[in-house]
Short mmCIF file of C-alpha atoms in Angstrom, two decimals:
data_model
loop_
_atom_site.label_atom_id
_atom_site.label_comp_id
_atom_site.label_asym_id
_atom_site.label_seq_id
_atom_site.Cartn_x
_atom_site.Cartn_y
_atom_site.Cartn_z
CA MET X 21 0.44 -9.57 -4.00
CA ILE X 22 1.95 -11.27 -7.57
CA ARG X 23 -1.69 -11.99 -9.56
CA VAL X 24 -1.78 -13.35 -13.30
CA GLY X 25 -1.16 -9.97 -16.28
CA ASP X 26 1.91 -8.01 -13.80
CA LEU X 27 4.70 -7.42 -14.33
CA VAL X 28 8.12 -9.08 -12.10
CA LYS X 29 11.29 -9.49 -12.44
CA TYR X 30 13.87 -12.15 -11.33
CA ILE X 31 15.72 -12.64 -8.23
CA PRO X 32 17.61 -15.71 -7.68
CA SER X 33 19.01 -17.85 -4.90
CA PRO X 34 21.71 -16.61 -2.73
CA SER X 35 23.23 -19.00 -3.25
CA ALA X 36 23.05 -18.77 -6.68
CA THR X 37 25.94 -16.42 -6.49
CA PHE X 38 28.57 -19.16 -5.08
CA LYS X 39 31.97 -18.71 -7.51
CA TRP X 40 32.44 -22.27 -7.92
CA GLU X 41 29.11 -22.46 -9.28
CA ARG X 42 28.13 -21.39 -12.70
CA TYR X 43 24.73 -20.35 -12.72
CA THR X 44 23.32 -18.80 -16.86
CA ASP X 45 19.82 -19.03 -14.72
CA ALA X 46 19.77 -16.29 -12.64
CA TYR X 47 18.97 -13.80 -16.52
CA LYS X 48 16.49 -13.26 -16.71
CA ALA X 49 15.24 -10.65 -19.98
CA LEU X 50 13.38 -7.52 -17.48
CA PRO X 51 10.23 -7.57 -17.41
CA GLY X 52 8.49 -10.91 -17.67
CA VAL X 53 4.98 -10.78 -17.52
CA ILE X 54 3.31 -13.43 -15.53
CA LEU X 55 -0.05 -15.61 -17.76
CA ARG X 56 -1.04 -18.19 -15.19
CA GLU X 57 -0.59 -19.41 -12.45
CA VAL X 58 0.79 -23.47 -12.32
CA LYS X 59 -1.79 -25.30 -9.54
CA ALA X 60 0.95 -28.60 -8.90
CA LYS X 61 0.13 -31.38 -6.75
CA GLY X 62 1.84 -31.92 -3.42
CA THR X 63 3.09 -28.18 -2.57
CA THR X 64 1.66 -25.65 -1.21
CA THR X 65 3.84 -22.54 -2.48
CA ARG X 66 3.09 -20.93 -5.50
CA ARG X 67 4.19 -21.21 -8.51
CA PHE X 68 4.44 -19.28 -12.09
CA GLU X 69 4.19 -18.81 -16.14
CA ILE X 70 6.08 -16.06 -17.24
CA ARG X 71 7.13 -14.42 -20.94
CA TRP X 72 9.95 -12.63 -20.49
CA HIS X 73 11.01 -9.70 -22.89
CA ASP X 74 13.63 -11.65 -24.59
CA GLY X 75 10.26 -14.54 -25.49
CA GLN X 76 11.27 -17.16 -23.13
CA LEU X 77 9.14 -19.24 -21.12
CA SER X 78 9.19 -20.36 -17.98
CA GLU X 79 8.50 -21.51 -14.54
CA GLU X 80 8.90 -19.40 -11.00
CA TRP X 81 8.53 -19.89 -8.00
CA ILE X 82 6.89 -16.55 -6.22
CA SER X 83 9.38 -16.78 -3.78
CA PHE X 84 12.43 -15.32 -6.80
CA LEU X 85 9.63 -13.47 -8.09
CA GLU X 86 9.71 -9.00 -7.40
CA PRO X 87 7.16 -6.99 -8.86
CA PHE X 88 8.70 -5.17 -11.52
CA ASP X 89 8.97 -0.96 -11.16
CA ASN X 90 9.35 0.40 -13.98
CA SER X 91 10.56 3.69 -12.91
CA LEU X 92 13.77 2.53 -12.59
CA THR X 93 14.01 1.73 -15.48
#
């Protein structure tokens, strides 16, 4: 269960790996910390505001996030 305050990593969509598609957003500075859950009308999929290690902010769907395991770094 991912929640506010957790460290996360971004997992890009498999379609982003197609050689014909340039997908620069797939490279996030790990880890990111969840600042808040974004409430959106008309959807039941959870979305979060993330502050990445380089200071950038982004909103990401939960399906593109995984808990960050800092034991591997």
